[in-house]
Tab-separated table of C-alpha atoms in Angstrom:
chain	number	residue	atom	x	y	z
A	97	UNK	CA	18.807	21.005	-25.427
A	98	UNK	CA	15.305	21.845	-24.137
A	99	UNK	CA	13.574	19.556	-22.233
A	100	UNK	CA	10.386	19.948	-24.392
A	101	UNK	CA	12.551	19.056	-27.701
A	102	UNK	CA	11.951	15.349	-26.724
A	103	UNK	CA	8.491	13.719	-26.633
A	104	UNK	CA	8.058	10.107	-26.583
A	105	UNK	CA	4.439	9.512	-28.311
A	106	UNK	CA	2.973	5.932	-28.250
A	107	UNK	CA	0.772	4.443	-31.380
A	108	UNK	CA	-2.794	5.403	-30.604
A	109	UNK	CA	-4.678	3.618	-33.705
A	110	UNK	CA	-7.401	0.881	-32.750
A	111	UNK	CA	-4.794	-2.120	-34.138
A	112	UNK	CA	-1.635	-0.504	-32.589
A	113	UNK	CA	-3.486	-0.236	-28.848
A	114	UNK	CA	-4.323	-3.975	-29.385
A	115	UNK	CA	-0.838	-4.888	-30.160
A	116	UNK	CA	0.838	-2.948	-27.316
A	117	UNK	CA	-1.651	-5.018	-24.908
A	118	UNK	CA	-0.645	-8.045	-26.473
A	119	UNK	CA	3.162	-7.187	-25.700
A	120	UNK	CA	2.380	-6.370	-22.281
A	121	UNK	CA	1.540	-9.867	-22.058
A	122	UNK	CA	4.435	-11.104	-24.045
A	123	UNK	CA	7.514	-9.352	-23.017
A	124	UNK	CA	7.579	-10.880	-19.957
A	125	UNK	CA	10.195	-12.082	-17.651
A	126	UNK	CA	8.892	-15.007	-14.765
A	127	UNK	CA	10.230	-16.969	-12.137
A	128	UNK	CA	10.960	-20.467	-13.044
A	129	UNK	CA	12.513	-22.951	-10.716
A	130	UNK	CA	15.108	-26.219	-11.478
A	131	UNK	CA	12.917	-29.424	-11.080
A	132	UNK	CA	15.717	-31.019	-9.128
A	133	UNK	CA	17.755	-28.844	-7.374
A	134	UNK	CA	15.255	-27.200	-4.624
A	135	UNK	CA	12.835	-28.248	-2.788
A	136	UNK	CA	9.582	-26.666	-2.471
A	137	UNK	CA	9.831	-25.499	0.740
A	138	UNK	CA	12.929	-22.799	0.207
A	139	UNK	CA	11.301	-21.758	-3.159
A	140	UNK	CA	7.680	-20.853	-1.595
A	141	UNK	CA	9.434	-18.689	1.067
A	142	UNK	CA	11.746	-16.649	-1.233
A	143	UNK	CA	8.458	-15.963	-3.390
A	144	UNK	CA	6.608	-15.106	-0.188
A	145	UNK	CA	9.556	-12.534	1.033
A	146	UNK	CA	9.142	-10.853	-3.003
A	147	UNK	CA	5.972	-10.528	-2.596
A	148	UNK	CA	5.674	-9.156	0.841
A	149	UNK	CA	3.545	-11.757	2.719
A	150	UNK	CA	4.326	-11.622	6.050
A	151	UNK	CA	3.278	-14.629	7.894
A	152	UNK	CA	3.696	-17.731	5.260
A	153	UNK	CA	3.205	-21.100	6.291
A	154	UNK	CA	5.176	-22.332	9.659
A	155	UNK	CA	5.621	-25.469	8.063
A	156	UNK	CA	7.318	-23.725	4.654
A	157	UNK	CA	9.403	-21.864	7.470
A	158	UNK	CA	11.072	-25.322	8.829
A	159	UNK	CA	11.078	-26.710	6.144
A	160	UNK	CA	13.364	-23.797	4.481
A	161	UNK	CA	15.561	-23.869	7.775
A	162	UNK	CA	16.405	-27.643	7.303
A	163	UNK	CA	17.836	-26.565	3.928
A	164	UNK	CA	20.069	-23.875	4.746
A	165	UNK	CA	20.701	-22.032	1.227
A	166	UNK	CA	19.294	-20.344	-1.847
A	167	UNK	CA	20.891	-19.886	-5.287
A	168	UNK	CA	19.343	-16.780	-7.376
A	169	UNK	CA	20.356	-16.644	-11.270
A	170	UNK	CA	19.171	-13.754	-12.586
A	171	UNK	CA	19.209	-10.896	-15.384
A	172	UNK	CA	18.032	-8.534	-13.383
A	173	UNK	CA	20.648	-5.852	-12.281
A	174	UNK	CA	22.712	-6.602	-9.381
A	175	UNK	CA	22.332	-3.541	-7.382
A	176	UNK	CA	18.347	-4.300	-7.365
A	177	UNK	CA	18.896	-8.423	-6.877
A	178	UNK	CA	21.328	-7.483	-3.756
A	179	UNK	CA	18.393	-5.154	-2.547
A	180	UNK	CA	16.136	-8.278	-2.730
A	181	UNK	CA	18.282	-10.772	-1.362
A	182	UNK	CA	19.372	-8.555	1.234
A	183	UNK	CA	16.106	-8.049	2.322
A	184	UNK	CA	15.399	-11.725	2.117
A	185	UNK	CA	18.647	-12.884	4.343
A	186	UNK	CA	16.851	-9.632	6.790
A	187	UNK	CA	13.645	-11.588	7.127
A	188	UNK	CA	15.005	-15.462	6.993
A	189	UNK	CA	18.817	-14.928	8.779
A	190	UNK	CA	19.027	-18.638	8.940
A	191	UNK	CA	18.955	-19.432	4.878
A	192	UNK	CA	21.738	-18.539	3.422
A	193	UNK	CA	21.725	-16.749	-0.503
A	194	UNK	CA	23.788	-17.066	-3.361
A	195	UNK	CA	23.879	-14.374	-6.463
A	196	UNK	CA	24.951	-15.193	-9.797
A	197	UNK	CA	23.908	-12.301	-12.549
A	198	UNK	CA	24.605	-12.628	-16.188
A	199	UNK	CA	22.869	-11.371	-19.673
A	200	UNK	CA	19.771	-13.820	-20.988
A	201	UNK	CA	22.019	-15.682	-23.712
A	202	UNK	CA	25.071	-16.256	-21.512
A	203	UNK	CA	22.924	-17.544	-18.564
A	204	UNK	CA	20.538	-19.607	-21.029
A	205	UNK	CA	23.981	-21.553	-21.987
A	206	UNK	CA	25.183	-21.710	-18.780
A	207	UNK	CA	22.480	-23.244	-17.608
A	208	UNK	CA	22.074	-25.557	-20.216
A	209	UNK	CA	25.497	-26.650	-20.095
A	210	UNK	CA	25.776	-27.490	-16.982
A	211	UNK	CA	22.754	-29.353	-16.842
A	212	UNK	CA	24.218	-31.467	-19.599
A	213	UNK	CA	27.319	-32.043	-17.822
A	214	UNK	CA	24.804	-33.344	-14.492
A	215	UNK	CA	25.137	-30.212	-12.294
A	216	UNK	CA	21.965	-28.122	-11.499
A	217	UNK	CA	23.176	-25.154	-9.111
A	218	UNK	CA	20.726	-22.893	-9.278
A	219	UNK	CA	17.315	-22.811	-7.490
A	220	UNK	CA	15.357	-20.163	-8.771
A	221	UNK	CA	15.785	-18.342	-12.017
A	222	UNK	CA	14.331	-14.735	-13.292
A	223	UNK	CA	14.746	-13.735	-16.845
A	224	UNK	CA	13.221	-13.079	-20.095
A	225	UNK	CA	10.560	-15.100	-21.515
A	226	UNK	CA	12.627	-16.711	-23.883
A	227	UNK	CA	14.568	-18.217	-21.420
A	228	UNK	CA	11.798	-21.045	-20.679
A	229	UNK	CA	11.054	-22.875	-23.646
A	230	UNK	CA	14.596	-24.377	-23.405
A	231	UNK	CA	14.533	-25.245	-19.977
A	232	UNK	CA	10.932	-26.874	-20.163
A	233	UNK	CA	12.108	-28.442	-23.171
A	234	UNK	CA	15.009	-30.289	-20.886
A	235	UNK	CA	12.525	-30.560	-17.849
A	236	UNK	CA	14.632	-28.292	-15.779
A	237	UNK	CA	12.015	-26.325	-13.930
A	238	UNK	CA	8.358	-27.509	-12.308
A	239	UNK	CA	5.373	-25.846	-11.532
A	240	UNK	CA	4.869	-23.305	-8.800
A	241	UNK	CA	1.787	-21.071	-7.911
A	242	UNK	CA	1.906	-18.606	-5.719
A	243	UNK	CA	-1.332	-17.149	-3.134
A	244	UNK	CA	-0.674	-13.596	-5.117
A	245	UNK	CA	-0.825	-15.048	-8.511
A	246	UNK	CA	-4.649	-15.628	-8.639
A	247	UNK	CA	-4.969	-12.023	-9.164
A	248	UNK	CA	-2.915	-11.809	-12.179
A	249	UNK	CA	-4.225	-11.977	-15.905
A	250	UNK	CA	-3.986	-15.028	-17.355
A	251	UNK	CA	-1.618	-14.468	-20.101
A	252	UNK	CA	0.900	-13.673	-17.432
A	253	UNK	CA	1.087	-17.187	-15.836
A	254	UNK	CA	2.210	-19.592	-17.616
A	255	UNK	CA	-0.661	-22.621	-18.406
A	256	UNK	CA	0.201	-25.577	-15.645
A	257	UNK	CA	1.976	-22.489	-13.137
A	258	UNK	CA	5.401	-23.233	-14.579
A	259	UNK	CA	6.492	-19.440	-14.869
A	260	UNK	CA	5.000	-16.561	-13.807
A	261	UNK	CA	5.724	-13.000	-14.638
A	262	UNK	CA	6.858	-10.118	-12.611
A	263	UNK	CA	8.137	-7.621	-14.959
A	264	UNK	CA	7.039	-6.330	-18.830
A	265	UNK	CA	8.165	-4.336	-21.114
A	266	UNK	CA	5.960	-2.081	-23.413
A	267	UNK	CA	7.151	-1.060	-26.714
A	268	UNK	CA	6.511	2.452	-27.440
A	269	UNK	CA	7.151	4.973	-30.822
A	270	UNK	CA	9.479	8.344	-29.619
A	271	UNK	CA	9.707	11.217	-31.533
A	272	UNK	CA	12.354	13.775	-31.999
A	273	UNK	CA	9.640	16.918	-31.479
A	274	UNK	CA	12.096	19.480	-33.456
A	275	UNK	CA	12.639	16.745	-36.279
A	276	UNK	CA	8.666	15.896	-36.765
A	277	UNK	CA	5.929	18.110	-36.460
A	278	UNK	CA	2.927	16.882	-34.377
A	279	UNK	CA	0.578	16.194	-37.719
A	280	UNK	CA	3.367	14.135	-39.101
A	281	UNK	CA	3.945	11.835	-36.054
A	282	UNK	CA	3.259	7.890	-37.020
A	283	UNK	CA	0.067	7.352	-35.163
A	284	UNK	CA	-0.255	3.514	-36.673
A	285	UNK	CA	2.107	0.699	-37.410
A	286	UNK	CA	1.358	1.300	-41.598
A	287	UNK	CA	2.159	5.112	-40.928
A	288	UNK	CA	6.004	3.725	-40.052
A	289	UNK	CA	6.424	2.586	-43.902
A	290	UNK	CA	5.863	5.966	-45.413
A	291	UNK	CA	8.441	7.237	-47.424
A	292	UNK	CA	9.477	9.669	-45.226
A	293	UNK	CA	10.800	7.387	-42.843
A	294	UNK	CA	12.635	5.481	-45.359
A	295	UNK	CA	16.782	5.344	-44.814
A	296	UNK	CA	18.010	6.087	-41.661
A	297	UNK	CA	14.620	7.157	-40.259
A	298	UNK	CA	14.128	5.099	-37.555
A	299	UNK	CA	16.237	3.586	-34.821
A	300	UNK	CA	15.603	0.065	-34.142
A	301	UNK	CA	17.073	-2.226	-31.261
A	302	UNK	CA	19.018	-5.346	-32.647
A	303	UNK	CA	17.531	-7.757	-30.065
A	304	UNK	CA	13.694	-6.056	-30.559
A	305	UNK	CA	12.262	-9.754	-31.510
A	306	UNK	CA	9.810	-9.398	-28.674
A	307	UNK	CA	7.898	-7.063	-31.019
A	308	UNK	CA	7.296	-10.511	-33.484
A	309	UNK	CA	5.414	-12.059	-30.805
A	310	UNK	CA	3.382	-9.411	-29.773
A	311	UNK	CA	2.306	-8.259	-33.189
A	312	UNK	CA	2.172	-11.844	-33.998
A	313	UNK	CA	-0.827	-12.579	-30.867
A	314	UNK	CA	-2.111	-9.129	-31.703
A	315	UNK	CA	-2.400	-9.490	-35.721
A	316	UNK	CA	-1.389	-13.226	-37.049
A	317	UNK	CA	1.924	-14.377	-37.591
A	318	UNK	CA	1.459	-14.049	-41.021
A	319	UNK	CA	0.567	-10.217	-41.068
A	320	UNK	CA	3.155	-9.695	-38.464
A	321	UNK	CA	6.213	-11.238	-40.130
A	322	UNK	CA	5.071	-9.009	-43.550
A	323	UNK	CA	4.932	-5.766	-41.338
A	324	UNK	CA	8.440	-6.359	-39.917
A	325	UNK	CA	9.687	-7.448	-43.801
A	326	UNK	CA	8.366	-4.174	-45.069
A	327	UNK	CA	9.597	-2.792	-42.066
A	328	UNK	CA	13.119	-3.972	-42.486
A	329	UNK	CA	12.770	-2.477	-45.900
A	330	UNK	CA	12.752	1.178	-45.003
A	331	UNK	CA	16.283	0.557	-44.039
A	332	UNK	CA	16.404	1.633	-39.686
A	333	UNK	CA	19.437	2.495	-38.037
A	334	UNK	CA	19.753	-1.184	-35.868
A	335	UNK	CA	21.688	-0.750	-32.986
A	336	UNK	CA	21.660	-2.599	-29.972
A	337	UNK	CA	20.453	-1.198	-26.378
A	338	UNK	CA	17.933	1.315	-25.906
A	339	UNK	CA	19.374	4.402	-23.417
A	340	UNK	CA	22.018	5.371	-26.100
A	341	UNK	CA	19.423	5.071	-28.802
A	342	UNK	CA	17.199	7.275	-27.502
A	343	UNK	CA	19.765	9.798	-26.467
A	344	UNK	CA	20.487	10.126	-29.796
A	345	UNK	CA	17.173	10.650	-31.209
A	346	UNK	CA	16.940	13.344	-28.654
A	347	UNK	CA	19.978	14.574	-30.246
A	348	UNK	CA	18.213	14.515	-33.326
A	349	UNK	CA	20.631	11.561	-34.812
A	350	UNK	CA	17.207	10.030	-36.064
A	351	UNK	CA	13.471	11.499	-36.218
A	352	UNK	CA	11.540	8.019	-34.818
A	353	UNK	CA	12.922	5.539	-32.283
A	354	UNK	CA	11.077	2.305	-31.205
């Protein structure tokens, strides 16, 4: 298949640009840390290694040395969280680190469980933004605020410096170039409940709820939740995970993939 066959083309009306900003500030995934399993002393120097200070505070420095050990939970892959820690134990060879990698939901209950059964064994956490409510809601993790986070954008910290984010997700609109012609390409979020797309149109991810909140900052909750209704109308293809979804739009399984 040629190369050119494939385009992915994002949604370039006025509404759709503000909506794709608004995910960029909701799809996010932050660091959040157990209120009583570390201190703050091992936390500030694993968030000064990540962000590639190089001289933090002597004091954070003995202080991490006198406790010996981190504990990383994580979604992230593994082979990029044993690239961090690795470079981490590099850095700090007298704090030991401990990896534990799962999916969002089966860490979420993890953690959860164990905290009800009195054992908190993690020190830092990174996952998806829908991971905190639920821990803040069972005072599991406290405030941090790192020297590099006054340069981020507000709506990527979270209000008291409970989470902040280090990686988003942008939601984009690809196109199957031999399927749809250029003037027929969905250039607004309306444009996706045309006829033509109805049936088997358009691939959708199963776990795609980040798209409610950022439609829902962007336009209302109220318009948002109508969009996705109408939406979920046209009948999509909903399949989990997005590589195999897109491969197959490529292969021309469906015209429109989000």
């Amino acid at each position: 298949m040629e190369k050119r066959a494939w385009k992915a083309r994002a949604l370039v009306d006025r509404e759709a640009s503000l909506a794709v900003d608004n995910v960029r500030g909701t799809l996010r995934y932050g660091l959040t840390v157990v209120s009583c399993a570390i201190t703050a002393a091992l936390f500030m120097l694993f968030a000064a290694s990540l962000s590639g200070q190089e001289r933090p505070d002597s004091r954070i420095v003995q202080g991490a040395e006198k406790e010996g050990k981190l504990v990383w939970w994580t979604t992230t892959n593994i082979d990029l969280s044993q690239r961090i820690l690795e470079r981490f134990e590099k850095k700090y060879p007298f704090v030991k680190t401990e990896l534990f990698r799962a999916g969002r939901g089966p860490l979420l209950n993890k953690i959860l469980a164990e905290a009800l059964a009195g054992r908190h064994a993690w020190d830092v956490l990174s996952g998806s933004g829908e991971m905190y409510s639920p821990l803040a809601e069972k005072k599991l993790v406290t405030p941090y605020r790192s020297a590099e986070s006054k340069a981020y954008d507000a709506s990527m910290i979270g209000r008291d410096g409970e989470w902040i984010a280090y990686h988003t997700n942008t939601y984009v609109l690809g196109v199957n170039a031999r399927l749809v012609k250029s003037e027929r390409t969905p250039r607004s979020y309306e444009a996706l409940l045309d006829a033509n797309w109805k049936d088997g149109k358009i691939s959708l991810d199963s776990d795609a709820y980040p798209i409610l909140i950022g439609l829902s900052q962007a336009w209302g909750k109220g318009k948002a939740v109508n969009f996705l209704r109408r939406l979920a109308a046209q009948n999509p293809v909903v399949k989990r995970g997005n590589d195999e979804r897109v491969q197959l739009t490529a292969a021309g399984e469906y015209p429109l993939v989000i």
